[in-house]
Amino acid sequence: MLRPSLSCLALLLCAAVTTLASDVAGKWQGSVPTPDGDLTLTFEFKTEGEVLTGTVESVMGVAPLKNGKVNGNLLTFDVKVDAMVISHEATVDGDEITITARGDWGETVYVVRRVKP
């Protein structure tokens, strides 16, 4: 009797993680503060289970996301800009994602919001 209940619980947890991961898929936009003024970033996220892929676009061009992972409402990914790799940790909260980016300059925190179709 306990075994079927555990199986159902495991299936529900897998479905919840997949649903949350698919919630991230799509276009997100926000601005990151820089010494030269705010820089608009547009992320296009794609998910397949716990794998996060996609791109980020700015006035500097388009770069692919690398090493992307989804763990519940937490995202991690890297972006290579010239010779620098910028690591990102992010928390999803509905239609907002708070991102902490770390690179050679230190750390920057900013928010992106879902772009409605």
Phi, psi and omega in degrees: 000321181290323182299313177298324179295319178294322178297317178297317179298317179298317178296319179296319178296317177298317179296320179295317179295316179296319179296315180296318180298318181290338176297334182280334183302136178129193185261135180227142182220147177190182180238142177246132180288136175227166177299336180264010182111176182292140178245120179282130178240138175237116178262140171241102183266142173229143179229148171218098187065238181264007181263128178250127175229179177140201183219164169231135183239139175214185177296344179275353180123198182243135179230141177282150172280141179237152174056033184284138179221147174242128177224091185067238179262012179255135178239144170224142178194163177241153173226130178263124177238113188055237181266357185263136173258125179256120178268144184232136169236135186219151177238125180271131176222089181066240181264019176231144173233124174266123186245134170250117180253135179235132179209197181301332182279342185127230187228141177226136177245133178209171184238138171242151181237149180298135175270119181284138180293000000 
